[in-house]
Short mmCIF file of C-alpha atoms in Angstrom, two decimals:
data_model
loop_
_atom_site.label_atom_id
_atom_site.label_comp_id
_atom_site.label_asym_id
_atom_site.label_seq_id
_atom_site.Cartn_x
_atom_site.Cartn_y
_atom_site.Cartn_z
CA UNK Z 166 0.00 0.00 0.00
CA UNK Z 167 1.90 3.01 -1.11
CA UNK Z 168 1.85 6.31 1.43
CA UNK Z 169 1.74 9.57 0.22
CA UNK Z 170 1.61 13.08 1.59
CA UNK Z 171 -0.51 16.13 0.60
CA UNK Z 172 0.42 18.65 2.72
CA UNK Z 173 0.36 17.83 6.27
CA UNK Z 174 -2.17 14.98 5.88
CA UNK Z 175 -1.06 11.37 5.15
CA UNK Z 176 -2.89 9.00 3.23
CA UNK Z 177 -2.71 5.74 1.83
CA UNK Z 178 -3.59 4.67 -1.37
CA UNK Z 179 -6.07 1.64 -1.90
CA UNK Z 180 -4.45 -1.96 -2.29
CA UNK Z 181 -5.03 -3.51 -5.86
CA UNK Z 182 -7.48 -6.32 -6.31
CA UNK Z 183 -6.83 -9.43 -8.48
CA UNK Z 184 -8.41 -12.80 -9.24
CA UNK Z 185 -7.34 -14.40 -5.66
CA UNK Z 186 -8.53 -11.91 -3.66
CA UNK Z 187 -12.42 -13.42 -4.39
CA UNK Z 188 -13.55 -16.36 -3.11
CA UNK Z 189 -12.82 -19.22 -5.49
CA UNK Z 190 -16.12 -20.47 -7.93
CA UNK Z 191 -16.95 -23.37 -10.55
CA UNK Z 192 -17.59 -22.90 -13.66
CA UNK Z 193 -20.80 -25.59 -13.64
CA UNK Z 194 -21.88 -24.50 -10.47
CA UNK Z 195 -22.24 -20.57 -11.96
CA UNK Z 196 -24.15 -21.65 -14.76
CA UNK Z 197 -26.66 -22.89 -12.88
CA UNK Z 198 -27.11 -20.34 -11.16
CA UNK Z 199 -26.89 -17.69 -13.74
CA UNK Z 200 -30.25 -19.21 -15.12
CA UNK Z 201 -31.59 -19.62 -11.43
CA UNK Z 202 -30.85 -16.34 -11.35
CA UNK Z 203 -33.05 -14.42 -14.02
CA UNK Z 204 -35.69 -17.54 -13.27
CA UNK Z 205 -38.75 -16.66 -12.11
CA UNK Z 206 -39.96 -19.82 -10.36
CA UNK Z 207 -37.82 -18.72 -7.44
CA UNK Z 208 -40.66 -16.11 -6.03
CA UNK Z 209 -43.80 -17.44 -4.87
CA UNK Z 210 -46.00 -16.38 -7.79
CA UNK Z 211 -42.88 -17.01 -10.07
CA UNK Z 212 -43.04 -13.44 -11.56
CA UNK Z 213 -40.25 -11.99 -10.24
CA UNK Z 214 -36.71 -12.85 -10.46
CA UNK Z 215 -32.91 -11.95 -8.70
CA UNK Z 216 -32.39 -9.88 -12.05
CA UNK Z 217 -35.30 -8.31 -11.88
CA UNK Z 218 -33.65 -5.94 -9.06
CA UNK Z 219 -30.35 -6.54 -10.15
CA UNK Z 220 -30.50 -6.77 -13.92
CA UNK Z 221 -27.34 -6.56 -16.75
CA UNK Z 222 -28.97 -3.47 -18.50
CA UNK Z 223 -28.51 -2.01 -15.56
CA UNK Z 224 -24.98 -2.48 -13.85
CA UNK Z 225 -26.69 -5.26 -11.43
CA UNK Z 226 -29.01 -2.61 -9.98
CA UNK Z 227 -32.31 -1.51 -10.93
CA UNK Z 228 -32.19 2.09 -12.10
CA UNK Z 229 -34.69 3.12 -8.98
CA UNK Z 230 -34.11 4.79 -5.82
CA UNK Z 231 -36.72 2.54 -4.51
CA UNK Z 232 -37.76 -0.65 -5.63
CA UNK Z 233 -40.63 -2.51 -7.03
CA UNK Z 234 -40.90 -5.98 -6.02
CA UNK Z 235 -43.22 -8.80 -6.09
CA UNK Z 236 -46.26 -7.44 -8.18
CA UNK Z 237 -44.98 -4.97 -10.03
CA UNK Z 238 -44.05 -5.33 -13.95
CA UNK Z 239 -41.36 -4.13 -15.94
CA UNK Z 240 -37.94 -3.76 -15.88
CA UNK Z 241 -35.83 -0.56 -14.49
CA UNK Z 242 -37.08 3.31 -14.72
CA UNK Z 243 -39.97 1.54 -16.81
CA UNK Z 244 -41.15 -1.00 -14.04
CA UNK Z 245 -44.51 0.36 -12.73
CA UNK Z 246 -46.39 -0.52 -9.50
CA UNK Z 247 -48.75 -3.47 -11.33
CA UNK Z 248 -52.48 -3.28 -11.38
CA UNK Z 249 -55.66 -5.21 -9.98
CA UNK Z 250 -55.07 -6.91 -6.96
CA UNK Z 251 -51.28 -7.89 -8.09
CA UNK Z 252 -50.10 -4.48 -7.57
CA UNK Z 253 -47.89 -3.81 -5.11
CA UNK Z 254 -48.44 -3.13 -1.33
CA UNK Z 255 -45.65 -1.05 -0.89
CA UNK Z 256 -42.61 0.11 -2.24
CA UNK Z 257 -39.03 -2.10 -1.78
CA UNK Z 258 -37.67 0.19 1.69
CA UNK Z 259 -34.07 0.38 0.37
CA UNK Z 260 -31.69 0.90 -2.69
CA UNK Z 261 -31.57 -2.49 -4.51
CA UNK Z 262 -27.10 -2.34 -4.09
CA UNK Z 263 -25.33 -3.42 -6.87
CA UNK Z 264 -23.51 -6.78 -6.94
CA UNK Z 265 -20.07 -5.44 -7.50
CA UNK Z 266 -16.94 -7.83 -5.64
CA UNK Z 267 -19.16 -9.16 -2.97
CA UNK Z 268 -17.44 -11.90 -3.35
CA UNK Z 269 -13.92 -10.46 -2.10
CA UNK Z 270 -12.43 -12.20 0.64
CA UNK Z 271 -12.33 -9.48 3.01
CA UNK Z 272 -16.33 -9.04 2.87
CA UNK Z 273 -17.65 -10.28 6.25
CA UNK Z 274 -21.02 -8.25 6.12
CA UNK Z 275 -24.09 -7.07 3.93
CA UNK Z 276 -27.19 -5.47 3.34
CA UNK Z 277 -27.60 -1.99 4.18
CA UNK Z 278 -27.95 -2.94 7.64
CA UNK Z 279 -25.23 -5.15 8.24
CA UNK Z 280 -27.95 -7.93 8.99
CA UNK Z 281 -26.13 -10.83 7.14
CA UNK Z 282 -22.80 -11.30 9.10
CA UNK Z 283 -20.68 -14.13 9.41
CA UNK Z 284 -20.84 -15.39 12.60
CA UNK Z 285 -20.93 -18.55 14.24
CA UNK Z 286 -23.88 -17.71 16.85
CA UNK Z 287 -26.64 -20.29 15.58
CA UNK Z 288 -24.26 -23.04 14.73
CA UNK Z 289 -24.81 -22.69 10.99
CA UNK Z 290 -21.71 -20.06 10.06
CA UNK Z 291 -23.72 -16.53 10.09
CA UNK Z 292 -25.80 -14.43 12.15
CA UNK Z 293 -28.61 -13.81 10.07
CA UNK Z 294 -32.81 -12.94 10.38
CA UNK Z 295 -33.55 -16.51 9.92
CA UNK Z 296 -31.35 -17.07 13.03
CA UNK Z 297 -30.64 -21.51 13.38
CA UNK Z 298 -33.45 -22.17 10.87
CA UNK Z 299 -30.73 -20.69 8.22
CA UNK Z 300 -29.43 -24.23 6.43
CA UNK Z 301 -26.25 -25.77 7.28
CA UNK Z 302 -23.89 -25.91 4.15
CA UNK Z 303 -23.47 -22.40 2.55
CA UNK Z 304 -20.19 -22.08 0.95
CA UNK Z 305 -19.60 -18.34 1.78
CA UNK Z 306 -22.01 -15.42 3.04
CA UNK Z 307 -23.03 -14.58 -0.90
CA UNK Z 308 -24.50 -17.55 -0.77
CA UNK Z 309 -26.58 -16.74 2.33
CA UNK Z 310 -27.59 -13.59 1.34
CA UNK Z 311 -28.89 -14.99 -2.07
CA UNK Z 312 -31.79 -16.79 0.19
CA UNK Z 313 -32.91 -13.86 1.67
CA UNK Z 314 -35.10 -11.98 -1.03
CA UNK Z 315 -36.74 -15.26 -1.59
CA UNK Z 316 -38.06 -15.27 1.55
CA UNK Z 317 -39.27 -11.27 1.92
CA UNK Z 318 -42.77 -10.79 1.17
CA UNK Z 319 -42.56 -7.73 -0.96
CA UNK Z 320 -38.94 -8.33 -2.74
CA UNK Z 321 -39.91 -11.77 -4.26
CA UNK Z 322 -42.08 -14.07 -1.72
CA UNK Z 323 -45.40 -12.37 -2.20
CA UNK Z 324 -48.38 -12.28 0.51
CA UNK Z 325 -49.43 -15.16 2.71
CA UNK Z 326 -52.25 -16.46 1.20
CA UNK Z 327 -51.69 -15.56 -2.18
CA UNK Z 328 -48.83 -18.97 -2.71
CA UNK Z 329 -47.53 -21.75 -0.63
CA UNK Z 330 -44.07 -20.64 -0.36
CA UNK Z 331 -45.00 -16.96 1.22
CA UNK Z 332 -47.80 -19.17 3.08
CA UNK Z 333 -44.99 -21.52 4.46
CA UNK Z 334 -42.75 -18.42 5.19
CA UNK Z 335 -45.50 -17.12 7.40
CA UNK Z 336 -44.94 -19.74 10.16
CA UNK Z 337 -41.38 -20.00 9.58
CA UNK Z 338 -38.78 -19.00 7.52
CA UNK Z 339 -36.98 -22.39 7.17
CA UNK Z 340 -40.74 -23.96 6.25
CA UNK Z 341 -40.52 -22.48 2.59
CA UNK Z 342 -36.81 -23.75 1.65
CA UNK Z 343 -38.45 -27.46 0.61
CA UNK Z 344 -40.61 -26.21 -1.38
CA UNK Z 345 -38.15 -23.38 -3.73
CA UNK Z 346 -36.49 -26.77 -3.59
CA UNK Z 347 -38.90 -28.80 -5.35
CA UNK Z 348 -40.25 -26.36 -7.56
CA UNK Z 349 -36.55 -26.04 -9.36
CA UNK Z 350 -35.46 -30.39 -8.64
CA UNK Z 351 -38.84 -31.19 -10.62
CA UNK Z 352 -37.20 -29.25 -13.84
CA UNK Z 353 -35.17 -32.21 -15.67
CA UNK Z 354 -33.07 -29.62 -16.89
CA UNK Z 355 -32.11 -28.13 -13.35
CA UNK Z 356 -31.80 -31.53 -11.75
CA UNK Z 357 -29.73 -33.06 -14.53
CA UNK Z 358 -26.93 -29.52 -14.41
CA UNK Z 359 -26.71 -30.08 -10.80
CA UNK Z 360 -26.36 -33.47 -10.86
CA UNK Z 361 -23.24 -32.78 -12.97
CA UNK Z 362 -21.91 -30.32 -10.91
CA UNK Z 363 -22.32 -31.01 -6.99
CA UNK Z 364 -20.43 -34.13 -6.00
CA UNK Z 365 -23.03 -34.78 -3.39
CA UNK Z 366 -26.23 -34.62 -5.88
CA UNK Z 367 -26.79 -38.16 -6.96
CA UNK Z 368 -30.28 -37.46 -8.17
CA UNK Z 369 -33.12 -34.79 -8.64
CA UNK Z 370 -34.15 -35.63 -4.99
CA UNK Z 371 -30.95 -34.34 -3.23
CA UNK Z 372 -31.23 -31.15 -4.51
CA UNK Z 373 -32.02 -29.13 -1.57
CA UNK Z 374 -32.20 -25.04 -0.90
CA UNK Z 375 -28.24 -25.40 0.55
CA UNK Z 376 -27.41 -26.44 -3.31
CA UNK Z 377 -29.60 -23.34 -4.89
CA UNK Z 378 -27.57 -21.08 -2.70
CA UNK Z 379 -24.33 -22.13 -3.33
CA UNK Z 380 -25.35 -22.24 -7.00
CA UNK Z 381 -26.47 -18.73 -6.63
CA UNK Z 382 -23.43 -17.18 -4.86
CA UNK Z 383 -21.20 -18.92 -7.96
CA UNK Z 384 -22.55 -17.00 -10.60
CA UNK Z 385 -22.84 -14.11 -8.45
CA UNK Z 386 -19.19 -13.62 -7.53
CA UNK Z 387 -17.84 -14.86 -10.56
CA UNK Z 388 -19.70 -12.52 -12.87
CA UNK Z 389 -19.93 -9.13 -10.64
CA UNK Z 390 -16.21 -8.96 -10.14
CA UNK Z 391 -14.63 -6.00 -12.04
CA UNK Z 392 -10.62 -4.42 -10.79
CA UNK Z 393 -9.73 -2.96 -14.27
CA UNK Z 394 -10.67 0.24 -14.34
CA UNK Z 395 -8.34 3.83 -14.99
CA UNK Z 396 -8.08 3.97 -11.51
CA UNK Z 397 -6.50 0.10 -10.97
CA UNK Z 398 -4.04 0.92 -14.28
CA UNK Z 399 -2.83 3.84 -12.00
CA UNK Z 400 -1.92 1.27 -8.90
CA UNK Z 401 -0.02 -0.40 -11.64
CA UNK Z 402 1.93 2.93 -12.86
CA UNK Z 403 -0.38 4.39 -15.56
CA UNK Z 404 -1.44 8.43 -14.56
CA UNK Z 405 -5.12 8.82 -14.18
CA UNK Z 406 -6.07 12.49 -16.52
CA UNK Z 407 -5.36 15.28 -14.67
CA UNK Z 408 -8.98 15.68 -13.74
CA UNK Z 409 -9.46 12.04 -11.94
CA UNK Z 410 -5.86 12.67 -10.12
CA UNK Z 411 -7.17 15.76 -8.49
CA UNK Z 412 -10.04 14.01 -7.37
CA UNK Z 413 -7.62 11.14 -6.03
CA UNK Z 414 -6.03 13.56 -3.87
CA UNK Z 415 -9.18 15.48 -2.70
CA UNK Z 416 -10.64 12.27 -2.18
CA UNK Z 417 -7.23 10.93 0.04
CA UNK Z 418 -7.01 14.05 1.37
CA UNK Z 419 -8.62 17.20 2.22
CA UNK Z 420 -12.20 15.36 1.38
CA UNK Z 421 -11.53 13.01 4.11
CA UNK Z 422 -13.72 10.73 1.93
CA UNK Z 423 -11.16 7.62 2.57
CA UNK Z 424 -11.71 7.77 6.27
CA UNK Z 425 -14.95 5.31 5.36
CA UNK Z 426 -14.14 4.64 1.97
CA UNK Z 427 -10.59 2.67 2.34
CA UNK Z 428 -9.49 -0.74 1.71
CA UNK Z 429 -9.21 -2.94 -1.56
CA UNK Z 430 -13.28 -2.28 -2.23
CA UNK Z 431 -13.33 1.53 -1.05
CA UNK Z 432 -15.46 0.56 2.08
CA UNK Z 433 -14.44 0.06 5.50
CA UNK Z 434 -17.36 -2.52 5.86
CA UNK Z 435 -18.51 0.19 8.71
CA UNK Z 436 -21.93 2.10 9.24
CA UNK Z 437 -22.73 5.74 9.00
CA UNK Z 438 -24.59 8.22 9.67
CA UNK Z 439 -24.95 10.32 7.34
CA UNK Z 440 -28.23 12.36 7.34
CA UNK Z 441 -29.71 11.53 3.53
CA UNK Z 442 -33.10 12.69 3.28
CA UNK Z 443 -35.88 10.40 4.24
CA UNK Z 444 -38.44 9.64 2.11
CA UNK Z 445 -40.07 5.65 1.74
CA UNK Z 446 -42.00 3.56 3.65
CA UNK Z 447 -39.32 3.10 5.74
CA UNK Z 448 -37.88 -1.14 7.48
CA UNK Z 449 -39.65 -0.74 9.79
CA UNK Z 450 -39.91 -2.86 13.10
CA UNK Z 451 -42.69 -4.38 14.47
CA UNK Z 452 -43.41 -1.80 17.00
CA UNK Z 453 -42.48 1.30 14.96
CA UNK Z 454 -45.65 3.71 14.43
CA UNK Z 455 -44.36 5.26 11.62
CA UNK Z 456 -42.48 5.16 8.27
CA UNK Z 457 -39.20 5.15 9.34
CA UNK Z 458 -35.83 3.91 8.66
CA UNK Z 459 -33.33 3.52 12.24
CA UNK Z 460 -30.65 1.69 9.55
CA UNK Z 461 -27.94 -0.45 11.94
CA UNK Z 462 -29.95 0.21 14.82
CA UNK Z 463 -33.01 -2.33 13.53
CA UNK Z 464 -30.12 -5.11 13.56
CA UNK Z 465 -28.30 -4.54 16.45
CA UNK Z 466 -31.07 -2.68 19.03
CA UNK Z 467 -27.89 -0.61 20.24
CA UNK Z 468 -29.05 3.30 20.45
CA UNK Z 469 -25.40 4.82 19.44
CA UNK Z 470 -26.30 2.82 16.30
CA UNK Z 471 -29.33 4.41 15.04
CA UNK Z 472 -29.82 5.82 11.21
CA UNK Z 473 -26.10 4.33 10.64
CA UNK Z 474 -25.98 2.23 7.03
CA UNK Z 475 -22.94 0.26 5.68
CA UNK Z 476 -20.29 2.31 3.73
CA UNK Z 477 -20.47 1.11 0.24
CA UNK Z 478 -17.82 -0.08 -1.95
CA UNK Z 479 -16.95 2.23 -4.86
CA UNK Z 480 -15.66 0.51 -7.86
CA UNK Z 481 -18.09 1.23 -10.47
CA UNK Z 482 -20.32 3.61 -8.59
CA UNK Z 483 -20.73 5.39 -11.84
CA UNK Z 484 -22.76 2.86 -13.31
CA UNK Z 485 -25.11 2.16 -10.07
CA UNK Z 486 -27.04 5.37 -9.36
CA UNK Z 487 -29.41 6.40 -7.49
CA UNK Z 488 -26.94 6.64 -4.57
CA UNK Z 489 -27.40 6.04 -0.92
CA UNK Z 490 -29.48 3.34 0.87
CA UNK Z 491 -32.47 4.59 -0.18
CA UNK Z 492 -31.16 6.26 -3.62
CA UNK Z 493 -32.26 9.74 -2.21
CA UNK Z 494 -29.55 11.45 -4.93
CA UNK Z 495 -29.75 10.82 -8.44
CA UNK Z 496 -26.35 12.21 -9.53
CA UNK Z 497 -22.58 11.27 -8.32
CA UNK Z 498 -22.44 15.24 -7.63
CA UNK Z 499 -25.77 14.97 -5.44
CA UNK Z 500 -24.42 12.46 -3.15
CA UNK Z 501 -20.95 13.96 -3.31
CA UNK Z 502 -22.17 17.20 -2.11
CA UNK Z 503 -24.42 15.71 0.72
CA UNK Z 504 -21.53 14.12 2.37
CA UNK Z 505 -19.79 17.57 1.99
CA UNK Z 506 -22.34 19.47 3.82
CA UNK Z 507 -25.00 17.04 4.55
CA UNK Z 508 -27.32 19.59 6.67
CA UNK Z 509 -27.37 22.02 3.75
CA UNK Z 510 -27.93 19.28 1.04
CA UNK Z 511 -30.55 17.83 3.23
CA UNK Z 512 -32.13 20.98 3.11
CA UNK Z 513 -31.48 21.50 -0.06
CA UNK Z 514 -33.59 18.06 -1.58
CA UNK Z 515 -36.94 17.96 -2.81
CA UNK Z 516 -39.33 15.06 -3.22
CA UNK Z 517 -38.69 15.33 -7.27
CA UNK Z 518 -34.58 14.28 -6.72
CA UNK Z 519 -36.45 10.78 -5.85
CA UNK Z 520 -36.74 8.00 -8.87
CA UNK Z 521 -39.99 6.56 -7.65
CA UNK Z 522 -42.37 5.22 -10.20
CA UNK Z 523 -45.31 6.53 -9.47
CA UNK Z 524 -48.02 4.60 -7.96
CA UNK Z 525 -51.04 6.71 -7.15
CA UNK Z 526 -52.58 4.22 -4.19
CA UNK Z 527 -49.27 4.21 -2.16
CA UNK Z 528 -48.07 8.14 -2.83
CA UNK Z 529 -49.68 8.95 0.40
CA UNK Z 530 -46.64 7.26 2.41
CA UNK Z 531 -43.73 8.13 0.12
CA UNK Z 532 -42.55 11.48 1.83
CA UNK Z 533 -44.72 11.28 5.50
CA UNK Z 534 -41.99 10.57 7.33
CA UNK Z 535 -40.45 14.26 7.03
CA UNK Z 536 -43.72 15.39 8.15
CA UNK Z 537 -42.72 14.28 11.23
CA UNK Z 538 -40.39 17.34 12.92
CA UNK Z 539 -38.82 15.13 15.57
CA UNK Z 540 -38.23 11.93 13.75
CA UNK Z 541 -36.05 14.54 11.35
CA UNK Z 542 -34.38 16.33 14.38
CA UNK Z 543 -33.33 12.38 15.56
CA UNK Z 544 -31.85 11.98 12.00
CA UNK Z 545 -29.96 15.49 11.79
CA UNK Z 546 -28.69 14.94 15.25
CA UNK Z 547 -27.21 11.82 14.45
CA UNK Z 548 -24.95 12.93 11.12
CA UNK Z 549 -21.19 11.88 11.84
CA UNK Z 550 -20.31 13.77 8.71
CA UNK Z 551 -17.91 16.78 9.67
CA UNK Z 552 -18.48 19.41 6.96
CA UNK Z 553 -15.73 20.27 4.23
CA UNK Z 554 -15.82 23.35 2.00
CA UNK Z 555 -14.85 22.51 -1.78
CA UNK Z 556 -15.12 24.86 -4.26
CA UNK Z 557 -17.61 23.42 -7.51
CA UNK Z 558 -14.25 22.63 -9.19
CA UNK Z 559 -13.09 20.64 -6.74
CA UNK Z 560 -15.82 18.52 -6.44
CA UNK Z 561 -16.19 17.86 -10.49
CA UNK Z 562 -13.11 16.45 -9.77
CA UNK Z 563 -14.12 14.01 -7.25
CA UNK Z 564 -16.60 12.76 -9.23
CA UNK Z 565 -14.07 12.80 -12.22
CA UNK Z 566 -11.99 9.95 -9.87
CA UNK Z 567 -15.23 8.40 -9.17
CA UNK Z 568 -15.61 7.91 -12.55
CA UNK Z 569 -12.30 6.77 -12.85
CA UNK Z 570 -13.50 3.26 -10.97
CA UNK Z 571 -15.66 2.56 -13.70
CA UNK Z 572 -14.02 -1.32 -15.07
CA UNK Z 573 -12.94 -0.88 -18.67
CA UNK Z 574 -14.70 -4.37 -18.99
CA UNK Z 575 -18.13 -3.52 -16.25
CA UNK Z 576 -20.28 -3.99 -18.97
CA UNK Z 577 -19.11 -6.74 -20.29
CA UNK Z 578 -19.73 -10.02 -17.92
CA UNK Z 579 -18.88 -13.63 -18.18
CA UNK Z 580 -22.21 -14.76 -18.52
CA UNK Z 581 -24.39 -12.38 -19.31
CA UNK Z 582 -28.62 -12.60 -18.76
CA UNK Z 583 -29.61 -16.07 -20.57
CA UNK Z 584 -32.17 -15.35 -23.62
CA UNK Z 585 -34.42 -18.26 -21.48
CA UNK Z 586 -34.61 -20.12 -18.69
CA UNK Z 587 -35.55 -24.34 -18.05
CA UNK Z 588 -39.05 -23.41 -16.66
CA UNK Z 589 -40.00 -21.76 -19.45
CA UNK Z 590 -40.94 -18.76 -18.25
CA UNK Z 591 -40.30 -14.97 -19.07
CA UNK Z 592 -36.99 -13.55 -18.93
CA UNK Z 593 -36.92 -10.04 -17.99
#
């Protein structure tokens, strides 16, 4: 890690990434799950998939600041809210994050809220919501986290009494995992790929949820991994334009941006607070009254944590707006400039810097929350930003090094979205 000086502030500059810093993957094992997937029969009313919310065309994202989930139809900025009584109940709470090196070694937590850790606790390798009724077997904590939208009513499960999976979910999270199970083992064309590829599969009946998982977190580290961008040539010895290398120092330096964003990803695998505006229907707990979002907090129940969210990695952040965990700023300059004076950008945003598709029946709850004068005073109070003064030059150059961690390859993955998938149905 090379140490340089600006003035009287030392920094150090990030490590480089390479093939064996990521968690190692098969080749068979990937494409399975690159078709599991973009396949719909994984959600309870199989019409939803993973790359629905975290498509190709879209940098492993979905283009929204907000999500639509289960119910909803469409793909991106075009996905509206459904219709009839399929349309959505609310909106997704959070950013759908890119997929981008989750696979590194060093990764140890995710979701915005750090709820996915690993973790010995319940005996099966990770402290996670489903607690011991997680299964026993998951190769790494991608593969964990791939089970999790499955299960969440409103990202891909659907409502209790509308399948049997969200129906089996309802008394118990580990209830639904033999039936995803089946649904994909009855496919010939599933059971016959892993079959081939898990040493342990002898036939379609050992195919269990442990194997979709694993399957799952294959594809998904293998194909979101991208470390050749301008600003990973310049680790090796090639200048970044002048532009970008002013933003490396600002961003080293007097930005004190790298105080959370450090390490091989750009993330200290920490949580902030950081004040963005609040708008959503909020994660709310069970005993929360309103629309709110208390970020680490709803994981940990420690007060010192409250409206904290993980620091994101930043290789190809260009690609994967809306930023923040609830996409509040549309622009790499928006979000730059919040965490430069967050109190003034706060007050700043309006309800139209949002990218919420609209959906007339649910408006109502989209922007209550800052209705509420104390529940903003709470968030305000808890910013652990200290302001810096840039100049508007200066921070077009920050985003010109952002930009500068855009892969020269990001766009162009291993695998890629299959045109179809074995249960025959859509492909979005």
């Amino acid at each position: 890690m090379a140490l340089c000086l600006m003035g009287s502030v030392a920094w150090a500059e990030t490590p480089p990434v390479g093939p064996d810093d990521f968690i190692k993957t098969d080749a068979d094992k990937a494409k399975i799950g690159q078709l599991l997937f973009y396949d719909k029969v994984l959600s309870g009313n199989q019409n939803i998939s993973c790359g629905t919310c975290h498509h190709h065309d879209l940098a492993g994202g979905d283009g929204l600041s907000l999500g639509i989930g289960e119910g909803g139809s469409g793909l991106g900025t075009k996905r509206t809210g459904g219709v009839g009584d399929d349309k959505i109940k609310k909106r997704i709470p959070r950013n759908a994050p890119a997929l981008w090196n989750i696979g590194h070694k060093e990764i140890n937590v995710l979701f915005h809220d750090g709820r996915l850790e690993i973790d010995d606790i319940y005996g099966n390798g990770f402290n996670s919501p489903a607690e011991e009724w997680l299964p026993e077997g998951l190769d790494n904590i991608v593969a964990a986290q791939a089970l999790f939208p499955l299960t969440a009513q409103f990202e891909m499960a659907g409502n209790p009494r509308e399948n049997q999976i969200a129906g089996a979910i309802h008394d118990r999270i580990d209830a639904a995992w033999p039936i995803v199970a089946k649904r994909v083992r009855v496919i010939p064309e599933y059971a016959d790929m892993f079959v081939a590829a898990f040493d342990d599969v002898d036939t379609d009946l050992d195919i269990n949820i442990t194997h979709i998982g694993n399957a799952l977190s294959h594809f998904i580290i293998s194909e979101w991994q991208s470390f050749d961008s301008p600003y990973d040539a310049y680790l090796a010895g090639t200048p970044l334009p002048e532009d970008a290398d002013r933003g490396r120092a600002l961003f080293f330096g007097k930005g004190k941006c790298s105080d959370c964003h450090n390490g091989p990803l750009l993330s200290d695998q920490g949580f902030h607070a950081i004040g963005l505006p609040a708008f959503g229907p909020g994660r709310t707990r069970r005993f929360d009254s309103i629309a709110r979002d208390v970020g680490r907090m709803g994981k940990s129940d420690r007060l010192e944590d409250a409206y904290k969210f993980r620091t994101p990695a930043l290789r190809n952040v260009a690609l994967t707006g809306p930023y923040g965990h609830n996409g509040a700023y549309a622009t790499l300059e928006g979000i730059v400039r919040h965490h430069l004076q967050p109190l003034q950008a706060r007050a700043a945003w309006t309800p139209e810097d949002a990218n919420l598709p609209q959906a007339d029946w649910i408006a109502a709850v989209d922007f209550i929350v800052q209705q509420d004068t104390r529940e903003m005073a709470r968030q305000e109070a808890a910013i652990g930003i200290t302001p810096v003064k840039m100049t508007d030059g200066e921070v077009a150059d920050i985003v010109a090094f952002l930009n500068a961690l855009t892969g020269t390859t990001a766009e162009t993955r291993p695998l890629g979205r299959p045109d179809a998938v074995p249960s025959g149905l859509t492909v979005d």
